[in-house]
C-alpha cells in the first residue's frame, strides 16, 4: 500500500480513502466500463500488463 488516509482520535479510527484493488468488484466494473480488460496472469492485471488499476495522471 503506497498511501492511506486515516484519522485517529483517541480509540476511534476513521478511514477516508479506499484501496483501488483489482479484487474489488466496483473497481473491475469501473475498468470494464472505461473499455479496459482485467485478466488473471500471475495475478490480476489491467490489459495483461499493469498490476495497479489507477495512477497519478490517469484520465
Short mmCIF file of C-alpha atoms in Angstrom, two decimals:
data_model
loop_
_atom_site.label_atom_id
_atom_site.label_comp_id
_atom_site.label_asym_id
_atom_site.label_seq_id
_atom_site.Cartn_x
_atom_site.Cartn_y
_atom_site.Cartn_z
CA UNK A 1 0.00 0.00 0.00
CA UNK A 2 1.54 3.30 -1.07
CA UNK A 3 -0.67 5.66 0.92
CA UNK A 4 -3.75 5.53 3.04
CA UNK A 5 -5.67 8.41 4.56
CA UNK A 6 -6.85 7.81 8.12
CA UNK A 7 -7.67 9.91 11.14
CA UNK A 8 -7.11 8.62 14.64
CA UNK A 9 -8.82 10.24 17.59
CA UNK A 10 -8.41 8.55 20.94
CA UNK A 11 -9.52 4.96 20.23
CA UNK A 12 -11.54 5.61 17.06
CA UNK A 13 -10.10 5.40 13.56
CA UNK A 14 -11.91 6.81 10.54
CA UNK A 15 -10.82 5.72 7.07
CA UNK A 16 -11.03 8.43 4.40
CA UNK A 17 -9.79 6.52 1.38
CA UNK A 18 -10.19 3.05 -0.05
CA UNK A 19 -7.65 0.93 -1.87
CA UNK A 20 -8.19 0.52 -5.61
CA UNK A 21 -7.57 -3.19 -5.83
CA UNK A 22 -8.37 -5.34 -8.82
CA UNK A 23 -10.05 -7.82 -6.47
CA UNK A 24 -12.87 -5.33 -5.75
CA UNK A 25 -15.93 -5.74 -7.95
CA UNK A 26 -16.60 -2.00 -8.24
CA UNK A 27 -13.02 -1.42 -9.43
CA UNK A 28 -13.37 -4.21 -12.01
CA UNK A 29 -16.65 -2.66 -13.20
CA UNK A 30 -15.05 0.80 -13.45
CA UNK A 31 -12.24 -0.53 -15.63
CA UNK A 32 -14.58 -2.51 -17.88
CA UNK A 33 -16.96 0.45 -18.29
CA UNK A 34 -13.97 2.55 -19.42
CA UNK A 35 -13.17 -0.04 -22.11
CA UNK A 36 -10.38 -1.83 -20.24
CA UNK A 37 -9.94 -5.52 -19.52
CA UNK A 38 -8.69 -7.28 -16.43
CA UNK A 39 -7.13 -10.71 -16.86
CA UNK A 40 -5.53 -13.12 -14.42
CA UNK A 41 -1.90 -13.73 -15.39
CA UNK A 42 0.48 -14.11 -12.47
CA UNK A 43 -2.08 -12.07 -10.52
CA UNK A 44 -4.78 -9.74 -11.82
CA UNK A 45 -3.56 -7.24 -14.40
CA UNK A 46 -5.16 -4.45 -16.43
CA UNK A 47 -4.81 -5.30 -20.13
CA UNK A 48 -2.39 -8.05 -19.07
CA UNK A 49 0.33 -5.56 -18.11
CA UNK A 50 -0.45 -3.28 -15.16
CA UNK A 51 -0.84 -4.72 -11.67
CA UNK A 52 -2.32 -1.41 -10.44
CA UNK A 53 -5.64 -0.03 -11.59
CA UNK A 54 -5.03 3.69 -11.00
CA UNK A 55 -2.06 6.01 -11.16
CA UNK A 56 -1.40 9.74 -10.85
CA UNK A 57 -2.21 11.40 -14.15
CA UNK A 58 -4.61 8.77 -15.47
CA UNK A 59 -7.68 10.07 -17.25
#
